[in-house]
XYZ file of C-alpha atoms in Angstrom:
611
model
C 88.544 120.547 -157.468
C 85.321 122.131 -157.922
C 81.494 121.287 -156.482
C 78.367 121.787 -158.177
C 74.855 121.276 -156.956
C 71.291 121.443 -157.226
C 67.959 120.121 -155.326
C 64.499 120.087 -156.091
C 61.685 118.824 -153.616
C 57.305 117.738 -154.194
C 54.819 116.703 -151.752
C 53.779 114.021 -154.278
C 50.250 112.811 -155.625
C 48.555 111.596 -151.751
C 50.511 113.830 -149.005
C 48.492 117.555 -148.375
C 51.868 118.779 -146.977
C 55.489 118.503 -147.076
C 57.417 117.544 -144.452
C 60.797 117.053 -146.548
C 64.322 119.410 -146.140
C 67.040 119.884 -147.973
C 70.203 121.675 -148.141
C 72.115 123.172 -150.697
C 75.551 124.462 -149.595
C 78.097 125.340 -152.389
C 80.714 127.848 -149.663
C 81.138 125.101 -147.336
C 80.082 122.273 -149.201
C 77.706 121.109 -146.795
C 74.605 119.131 -148.930
C 71.707 117.762 -146.449
C 68.280 115.613 -147.099
C 65.569 115.312 -143.935
C 62.535 113.821 -144.310
C 60.041 114.270 -141.786
C 57.599 113.224 -138.896
C 55.462 113.388 -136.459
C 51.819 114.978 -138.325
C 50.725 118.108 -137.180
C 53.515 119.811 -139.229
C 55.646 118.387 -136.579
C 58.342 116.452 -139.170
C 58.475 119.786 -141.094
C 59.494 121.257 -138.613
C 62.005 118.339 -136.913
C 63.613 117.867 -140.482
C 63.858 122.247 -140.417
C 65.739 122.338 -137.373
C 68.264 119.295 -138.355
C 70.239 120.960 -141.966
C 69.826 124.291 -140.018
C 71.758 122.380 -137.084
C 74.054 120.631 -139.411
C 74.927 123.329 -141.285
C 75.668 125.439 -138.018
C 78.403 122.913 -136.571
C 79.790 122.728 -139.875
C 80.089 126.785 -139.532
C 81.569 126.624 -136.270
C 83.985 123.880 -136.775
C 85.502 125.897 -140.035
C 88.986 126.737 -139.851
C 89.923 122.173 -138.959
C 87.830 121.665 -141.840
C 90.075 124.507 -143.261
C 93.065 122.900 -142.504
C 92.261 119.076 -142.896
C 92.303 120.336 -147.035
C 95.956 122.627 -147.015
C 96.964 119.385 -145.308
C 97.583 120.149 -141.814
C 98.469 116.884 -140.804
C 97.909 117.365 -136.886
C 94.220 117.169 -138.486
C 92.208 113.520 -139.297
C 89.719 112.071 -141.924
C 89.080 110.982 -137.640
C 88.216 115.001 -136.806
C 86.103 115.592 -139.520
C 83.749 112.577 -139.283
C 83.617 113.354 -135.672
C 82.641 116.983 -136.505
C 79.850 115.643 -138.589
C 78.086 112.911 -135.699
C 78.645 115.880 -133.301
C 76.545 118.301 -135.418
C 73.931 115.061 -136.023
C 74.091 114.276 -132.135
C 73.522 118.191 -131.255
C 71.124 117.981 -134.180
C 68.779 115.135 -132.574
C 68.889 116.710 -128.957
C 67.584 119.760 -130.142
C 64.982 118.407 -131.065
C 64.065 116.097 -128.739
C 64.153 119.271 -126.324
C 61.686 120.733 -128.118
C 59.132 117.791 -128.405
C 59.292 117.920 -124.418
C 58.539 121.886 -124.939
C 56.027 121.487 -126.865
C 53.742 118.065 -125.846
C 51.730 118.789 -129.584
C 55.394 117.832 -131.405
C 56.597 115.168 -128.794
C 57.162 111.954 -130.879
C 58.440 113.944 -133.983
C 61.710 113.151 -135.262
C 63.749 113.340 -138.733
C 65.925 111.633 -141.491
C 68.784 112.945 -142.078
C 71.227 111.848 -144.579
C 74.568 114.403 -145.236
C 77.591 114.719 -147.220
C 80.169 117.255 -146.573
C 82.903 117.322 -149.626
C 86.332 119.337 -147.812
C 88.957 118.941 -150.511
C 89.276 115.853 -152.476
C 87.347 113.946 -149.883
C 83.772 112.649 -149.411
C 82.089 112.416 -145.651
C 78.726 111.268 -144.628
C 77.145 110.801 -141.998
C 73.629 109.082 -142.340
C 70.610 108.848 -140.277
C 67.189 106.931 -141.037
C 66.467 105.690 -144.765
C 67.035 108.494 -146.782
C 69.914 107.611 -149.368
C 72.894 109.218 -150.652
C 73.879 107.203 -154.191
C 77.151 107.078 -155.750
C 77.885 107.354 -159.446
C 80.992 106.542 -160.713
C 82.273 105.360 -163.862
C 78.662 104.260 -165.170
C 78.231 102.146 -162.595
C 76.150 102.950 -159.490
C 76.392 102.800 -155.622
C 74.240 102.494 -152.831
C 76.577 104.253 -150.494
C 74.352 104.528 -146.851
C 72.088 102.146 -145.594
C 68.390 101.979 -144.971
C 67.166 102.217 -140.440
C 63.707 100.687 -141.438
C 61.767 97.794 -140.843
C 61.589 96.620 -143.433
C 65.254 96.691 -144.099
C 66.124 95.357 -140.920
C 64.017 91.794 -141.950
C 65.383 91.435 -145.148
C 68.899 91.194 -143.168
C 67.803 89.086 -141.136
C 66.920 87.064 -143.602
C 63.135 87.134 -142.769
C 61.639 88.645 -146.160
C 62.487 89.056 -149.043
C 62.012 92.193 -151.338
C 59.686 89.890 -154.051
C 57.860 89.608 -151.025
C 57.513 92.723 -149.215
C 54.062 94.241 -151.334
C 51.813 90.406 -149.865
C 53.605 90.521 -146.344
C 51.604 91.101 -143.812
C 54.951 94.148 -142.971
C 53.833 96.044 -146.475
C 51.851 98.754 -144.233
C 54.960 99.710 -142.646
C 57.487 100.217 -144.746
C 57.360 103.707 -143.847
C 58.803 102.119 -140.075
C 61.301 103.615 -139.333
C 64.051 101.989 -137.371
C 66.563 104.986 -135.966
C 65.437 108.831 -136.431
C 66.935 112.043 -135.511
C 64.887 113.779 -132.271
C 62.834 110.836 -131.417
C 65.236 110.441 -128.997
C 67.915 112.784 -127.665
C 71.050 110.355 -128.540
C 71.293 108.725 -131.930
C 73.705 106.041 -133.468
C 74.836 107.802 -136.382
C 76.513 105.631 -139.572
C 79.615 107.490 -140.846
C 81.464 107.240 -144.241
C 84.284 108.697 -145.342
C 85.912 107.857 -149.257
C 88.068 109.742 -152.801
C 86.543 112.560 -154.763
C 87.228 111.813 -158.275
C 86.356 113.531 -161.289
C 83.245 112.905 -163.064
C 81.427 111.388 -159.586
C 77.852 112.066 -158.753
C 75.788 112.201 -156.004
C 71.883 111.331 -155.389
C 70.791 112.159 -151.949
C 67.349 111.908 -152.292
C 63.935 111.087 -149.489
C 61.987 107.146 -149.702
C 59.424 108.829 -151.409
C 61.807 108.715 -154.303
C 64.346 105.234 -153.611
C 60.790 103.256 -153.689
C 61.206 103.979 -156.854
C 64.407 103.898 -158.050
C 65.939 101.139 -159.853
C 69.452 101.016 -161.122
C 68.566 101.754 -165.089
C 66.599 103.960 -164.393
C 69.341 106.155 -162.202
C 71.275 106.286 -165.626
C 68.728 106.234 -167.243
C 68.082 109.605 -165.666
C 71.471 110.965 -166.326
C 72.137 110.316 -169.362
C 68.338 111.749 -169.836
C 69.135 115.537 -168.553
C 71.360 117.844 -168.148
C 73.805 117.812 -164.247
C 70.953 120.922 -163.099
C 68.125 118.890 -164.962
C 68.572 116.106 -163.230
C 65.992 116.720 -160.102
C 63.642 117.270 -161.780
C 63.395 114.480 -163.760
C 63.386 112.720 -160.360
C 61.215 113.912 -159.345
C 58.687 113.275 -162.048
C 59.422 110.004 -162.204
C 58.462 109.396 -158.461
C 54.866 110.790 -159.266
C 54.961 108.797 -162.685
C 55.390 105.566 -160.259
C 52.953 106.939 -157.603
C 53.724 109.686 -156.170
C 53.152 108.052 -152.435
C 55.417 110.899 -149.978
C 57.052 113.597 -150.236
C 59.581 113.507 -152.428
C 62.500 115.080 -152.976
C 66.372 114.943 -155.152
C 69.954 116.576 -154.301
C 72.403 116.320 -157.070
C 75.794 116.913 -156.340
C 78.398 116.730 -159.341
C 82.377 116.598 -159.029
C 84.501 118.824 -160.984
C 87.980 119.497 -161.932
C 89.890 122.308 -163.726
C 92.664 120.452 -163.772
C 92.705 117.108 -165.675
C 95.814 116.435 -166.249
C 95.945 115.591 -162.330
C 92.434 114.712 -161.587
C 92.707 111.872 -164.538
C 96.620 110.683 -162.483
C 94.434 110.485 -159.495
C 91.311 108.888 -160.524
C 93.303 106.629 -161.237
C 95.468 105.633 -158.701
C 92.087 105.351 -156.204
C 90.331 103.094 -159.139
C 93.652 100.837 -159.041
C 93.115 100.412 -155.183
C 89.638 99.722 -155.082
C 90.222 96.482 -158.213
C 93.259 95.660 -155.990
C 91.333 95.713 -152.691
C 88.086 93.908 -154.185
C 90.266 91.147 -156.080
C 91.866 90.067 -151.975
C 90.882 87.156 -151.168
C 89.918 88.745 -147.618
C 87.913 91.414 -149.130
C 86.374 89.942 -151.943
C 83.014 89.348 -150.532
C 82.347 93.138 -150.118
C 79.858 95.060 -151.291
C 81.149 98.495 -152.568
C 80.703 100.596 -149.528
C 81.730 98.252 -147.164
C 85.265 97.865 -149.524
C 85.099 101.842 -149.693
C 85.291 101.295 -145.671
C 87.957 98.771 -145.686
C 89.686 101.564 -147.927
C 89.499 104.354 -145.930
C 92.138 102.717 -143.077
C 94.625 102.517 -145.966
C 97.800 104.456 -146.139
C 100.309 103.999 -149.259
C 103.267 103.343 -148.651
C 105.995 104.313 -151.367
C 110.484 102.497 -151.409
C 113.677 103.411 -153.199
C 115.128 100.324 -155.543
C 116.884 97.601 -152.388
C 115.002 98.925 -149.540
C 113.786 96.770 -146.561
C 109.950 96.667 -146.359
C 110.145 93.606 -143.127
C 112.902 91.914 -142.699
C 112.980 88.483 -140.988
C 112.285 88.012 -136.958
C 111.528 91.381 -136.334
C 107.638 91.957 -135.131
C 105.453 93.122 -137.529
C 101.685 93.879 -137.376
C 100.618 95.949 -141.176
C 99.417 94.115 -144.085
C 100.991 95.120 -147.674
C 99.623 94.935 -151.071
C 101.613 95.654 -154.106
C 100.458 98.485 -156.076
C 102.953 99.591 -158.214
C 106.570 98.178 -158.680
C 107.985 94.275 -157.244
C 108.902 93.425 -154.210
C 111.156 90.075 -153.546
C 109.976 87.993 -150.905
C 114.040 85.895 -149.126
C 114.407 83.600 -145.812
C 117.473 83.524 -144.721
C 119.483 84.977 -147.279
C 117.397 82.766 -149.801
C 115.355 83.448 -153.173
C 112.281 82.760 -152.457
C 109.497 84.472 -154.570
C 108.706 87.831 -156.150
C 105.043 89.960 -155.628
C 104.115 91.975 -158.435
C 101.526 94.999 -158.271
C 98.434 93.351 -156.760
C 100.615 90.824 -154.296
C 99.512 90.957 -151.087
C 101.786 89.745 -147.979
C 101.959 90.311 -144.188
C 98.420 88.907 -143.466
C 98.936 87.151 -140.574
C 100.122 90.322 -138.627
C 96.934 91.982 -138.776
C 95.752 88.222 -135.877
C 99.142 89.281 -133.494
C 102.553 91.289 -134.309
C 104.454 87.868 -134.197
C 107.811 88.042 -135.954
C 108.294 87.677 -139.779
C 109.552 84.509 -140.748
C 111.142 85.948 -144.339
C 112.513 89.406 -145.746
C 110.977 91.667 -148.392
C 112.965 93.888 -150.261
C 111.852 96.298 -152.638
C 113.542 94.943 -156.426
C 112.575 98.380 -157.788
C 110.478 102.456 -157.145
C 107.417 100.715 -155.505
C 104.212 101.688 -154.152
C 102.464 99.608 -150.915
C 98.901 99.951 -149.251
C 99.300 99.039 -145.827
C 96.289 98.118 -143.879
C 97.985 98.834 -140.044
C 96.172 95.842 -136.678
C 95.424 98.545 -134.984
C 92.841 100.275 -137.652
C 91.413 96.482 -138.371
C 90.635 96.673 -135.505
C 88.570 99.385 -135.046
C 87.132 98.708 -137.897
C 85.896 95.748 -136.794
C 84.806 97.340 -133.091
C 82.324 99.495 -135.245
C 80.801 97.504 -138.072
C 79.749 94.107 -136.549
C 78.518 93.013 -139.960
C 81.014 94.184 -141.368
C 83.339 92.538 -139.281
C 81.814 89.109 -139.249
C 82.440 89.258 -143.180
C 86.249 89.739 -142.612
C 86.454 87.644 -140.201
C 85.160 84.473 -142.152
C 87.439 85.365 -144.781
C 90.366 85.594 -143.131
C 89.176 82.350 -141.935
C 88.829 80.648 -146.077
C 92.327 82.067 -146.298
C 94.438 80.570 -143.582
C 92.518 77.295 -143.953
C 93.550 77.364 -147.603
C 97.046 77.951 -146.382
C 96.891 75.494 -143.885
C 95.346 72.840 -146.974
C 98.967 73.804 -148.912
C 100.715 73.051 -146.253
C 99.209 70.209 -145.407
C 99.566 68.994 -149.240
C 103.279 70.050 -149.339
C 104.411 68.424 -146.240
C 102.760 65.278 -147.429
C 104.517 65.762 -151.020
C 108.155 65.404 -149.206
C 106.447 62.470 -146.618
C 106.459 60.930 -149.709
C 108.967 61.583 -151.719
C 111.310 61.148 -148.871
C 109.710 57.355 -148.119
C 110.144 56.407 -152.100
C 113.957 56.940 -151.470
C 113.752 55.386 -148.778
C 112.098 52.467 -150.557
C 114.011 52.340 -153.765
C 117.172 50.267 -152.872
C 114.716 47.641 -151.076
C 113.032 48.129 -154.303
C 115.735 47.523 -156.431
C 117.194 44.444 -154.913
C 113.300 42.890 -155.349
C 113.388 43.569 -158.593
C 116.776 42.042 -159.480
C 114.855 39.005 -157.567
C 111.790 39.045 -159.024
C 113.789 38.909 -162.011
C 116.744 36.176 -161.196
C 113.317 33.580 -159.932
C 111.295 34.683 -163.700
C 114.438 33.276 -165.446
C 115.153 30.242 -163.613
C 111.510 29.132 -163.921
C 111.117 30.170 -167.878
C 114.665 27.890 -168.040
C 113.030 25.309 -165.950
C 110.185 25.841 -168.452
C 111.503 26.025 -171.399
C 113.656 23.118 -169.885
C 110.440 21.098 -168.923
C 108.760 21.598 -172.378
C 110.936 20.935 -174.943
C 111.360 16.918 -172.716
C 108.168 16.124 -172.598
C 107.106 17.139 -176.471
C 106.671 14.122 -179.427
C 109.906 14.593 -180.845
C 108.701 15.212 -185.308
C 110.717 15.578 -187.399
C 109.629 19.315 -187.572
C 110.944 19.467 -184.148
C 113.549 16.964 -184.108
C 116.496 18.463 -185.914
C 115.922 21.531 -183.150
C 115.561 18.801 -180.840
C 118.623 17.222 -181.229
C 120.833 19.817 -180.047
C 119.345 19.899 -176.710
C 119.166 16.405 -175.928
C 122.832 16.117 -176.786
C 123.147 18.135 -174.358
C 121.025 16.466 -171.848
C 122.235 13.406 -172.550
C 126.227 15.445 -171.973
C 124.990 16.757 -168.792
C 123.572 13.463 -167.420
C 127.060 11.354 -168.052
C 129.147 14.380 -166.722
C 126.684 13.521 -163.415
C 127.034 10.259 -163.432
C 130.626 10.675 -163.324
C 130.770 12.960 -160.975
C 128.564 11.282 -157.990
C 130.618 8.202 -158.728
C 127.277 6.222 -159.598
C 129.100 2.470 -160.641
C 126.579 -0.951 -161.490
C 128.785 -3.013 -159.355
C 127.892 -1.343 -156.261
C 125.415 -2.849 -154.057
C 122.463 -0.686 -152.966
C 120.409 -1.831 -149.996
C 117.424 0.204 -148.262
C 113.816 0.006 -148.530
C 113.817 3.049 -150.241
C 117.398 2.880 -151.633
C 120.822 3.831 -150.666
C 124.481 4.052 -151.352
C 127.660 2.971 -149.100
C 129.771 4.922 -147.490
C 132.226 4.557 -150.072
C 129.075 6.329 -152.726
C 128.953 8.676 -149.805
C 132.462 9.720 -149.989
C 132.302 10.131 -153.685
C 129.937 12.549 -153.528
C 131.431 14.935 -150.941
C 132.589 17.621 -153.805
C 129.153 17.154 -155.967
C 129.245 19.906 -158.163
C 125.938 19.927 -158.625
C 124.152 22.074 -161.962
C 121.730 24.689 -162.663
C 117.928 23.214 -163.389
C 118.868 19.761 -162.152
C 116.441 18.232 -159.928
C 117.780 15.967 -157.380
C 115.407 14.380 -154.595
C 117.159 12.737 -151.950
C 115.082 10.161 -149.446
C 116.685 9.742 -145.552
C 115.256 5.922 -144.850
C 117.187 5.922 -142.085
C 121.082 6.236 -141.062
C 123.616 5.443 -144.054
C 120.601 5.525 -146.610
C 120.110 8.188 -149.366
C 118.398 7.520 -152.363
C 118.877 9.873 -155.650
C 117.039 9.944 -158.259
C 117.311 11.168 -162.255
C 114.145 13.384 -162.619
C 111.541 11.395 -165.419
C 112.249 14.931 -167.561
C 115.474 13.579 -168.566
C 114.702 9.939 -169.650
C 114.128 11.217 -173.145
C 117.992 10.475 -173.385
C 118.668 6.884 -174.099
C 120.990 6.363 -171.126
C 119.005 8.520 -168.774
C 116.599 5.348 -169.311
C 118.841 2.211 -169.469
C 120.348 4.182 -165.722
C 116.604 4.245 -164.855
C 115.605 0.808 -165.752
C 118.656 -0.355 -163.756
C 118.102 1.815 -160.610
C 114.849 -0.293 -160.460
C 116.418 -3.147 -160.697
C 118.275 -2.298 -157.542
C 115.451 -1.121 -155.822
C 113.156 -4.175 -156.152
C 116.609 -6.656 -155.079
C 117.720 -3.699 -151.477
C 113.629 -4.333 -149.984
C 113.969 -8.002 -150.570
C 117.100 -9.080 -148.935
C 117.212 -6.168 -146.270
C 113.175 -6.959 -144.646
C 114.465 -8.859 -142.001
C 116.680 -6.216 -141.033
C 114.311 -3.356 -141.081
C 112.669 -4.837 -138.811
C 114.560 -5.673 -136.557
C 115.717 -2.011 -136.671
C 112.631 -0.991 -136.020
C 112.499 -2.561 -132.641
C 115.118 -0.435 -131.592
C 114.476 2.687 -132.576
C 112.138 5.000 -130.354
C 108.887 6.859 -130.863
C 111.059 9.865 -130.987
C 113.793 7.899 -133.135
C 110.475 6.292 -135.525
C 108.844 10.421 -135.727
C 111.897 11.885 -137.404
C 112.359 8.868 -139.296
C 108.540 9.456 -141.008
C 109.557 13.491 -141.449
C 113.251 12.441 -143.354
C 111.117 9.681 -145.972
C 108.746 12.473 -146.979
C 111.499 13.366 -150.584
C 112.303 16.543 -150.371
C 112.708 18.824 -154.132
C 116.055 20.286 -153.679
C 117.663 22.982 -156.341
C 120.793 21.891 -157.747
C 122.186 24.581 -156.348
C 121.895 23.404 -152.836
C 122.081 19.861 -152.515
C 126.319 19.400 -151.293
C 124.713 20.879 -148.218
C 122.515 18.527 -148.367
C 124.067 15.997 -148.468
C 126.818 16.648 -145.871
C 123.516 17.456 -143.654
C 122.750 13.239 -143.886
C 126.489 12.695 -143.903
C 126.758 14.635 -140.200
C 123.259 12.371 -139.009
C 123.649 9.459 -140.254
C 127.717 9.322 -138.195
C 125.596 11.221 -135.253
C 122.977 7.850 -135.306
C 126.644 5.120 -135.195
C 125.084 2.612 -137.470
C 125.581 -0.924 -136.566
C 128.782 -3.195 -137.964
C 126.910 -5.786 -139.053
C 124.845 -3.405 -140.945
C 127.982 -2.572 -143.256
C 130.067 -6.420 -142.983
C 126.719 -6.228 -145.416
C 127.055 -3.595 -147.422
C 130.872 -4.276 -148.506
């Protein structure tokens, strides 16, 4: 990786001296911008001390940095980040001690933004409101956060950027919440990331960043060569007013191995895109996404290799970069994962046993995030941790909804299976009832309709059928004209009762049985049968017999009424109401009435009169 850098500084249009300092050291690949403060040239002193102290600390640890570049596993990214943080803390302590020794410089301090490139990786340490921009693939990313009062109010939601000039805080635009040297120590923001061929960096003080937007940053790089860009940025700030000192440093990454650099660039871009599309990380800013990407590791698997095993504890989230992964449970195939898919996110919360087994179907590369590294990010970055935990809650909530929906669907299916037999029975019963009602309705309509020339030929077979049916019923029941019927409501003798014991009811005929008293039964053929001549004659005979019977037995009823108890009278009242029953149940009704007759032991003299 070849690194080129250029820088410049300017007093601006309103200040009488320049308190900014910058450092471009291509030998150790260290680049610094510092914006001093304090008055009486104290700011210039503070910024100069900061740049020099940081360079001395890097040179002192140069062997360790070179070991990291050579791939020594004993030196990790964390070690390089610690070198830079210690360098900033050393600069802070030196400036503070200098201010204590020289009262006229008391309170002096400086911002500090530095970039160290070690091999193909960049390391940033940052304090204050100076900025570092990354220009990658024609997109501009601010990778540092301003430690200023205005930015603090904006992040808290108490101020909008469009309202700054009209707000009472406009006079505090240069006020910072962190600075190197004001106190003996300071909190340092650190970040590391991959450097790709073609990447450009802009390090600047707030005298320039106040006039920058994404579009004019792109415009300057597009209109100027990299070595001319620093002067172009200074001119842009002066044209905007030049209210403060202006400093700009341009760093560009080049390579002499186009093929390998291109492959690496594609790989880094792929990881960033996949991470950005994951629900867990979709709400993160570019800088925050880079911070999460820094804790990832790339792991390769051969075909049929077991990635995770069911029942074993796990502490890693895995994301598929290349290849295909099969997921099984109890030996049964569940699904497959391809590029961009992830699994095992629950392992970031606890180390519970894996619920399934993942096997590489072919050669696969996976991005791995370990639980311990994830917790470190959460503990160091409060705002980032809130976003990650909130996204994690949303992911788990969606997973819970899906599980609940699946369980509800299974319950409904199970209940549907249980009810299917009952539904079939109900449907058969309903169809049978509807068929019977339809047949009765058609019979009633056909009998009650007046005969016409058009319908006479159609109804004749039905009438003939009804007449035959009526005649058959008379023969079966054993009705004889010579029988003497007695009883107020009409009844038949024991001989008639015996003849009726084997009656087979004909479907469609409704017969009313009135039980006026023991041994008294009334069997009436409904009026719908009156359309036939035989039915009319029978109805007339029945009426005459009923009238004669009422006259002959009036005295007997009085005698019997006196002998009956109150309970028997109540029962008789209930029995006197005619009960409509379907022909299919007539035999059961006659048998029940016969039983009641035997239990009541009717008087012998009544039998004699009947005979």
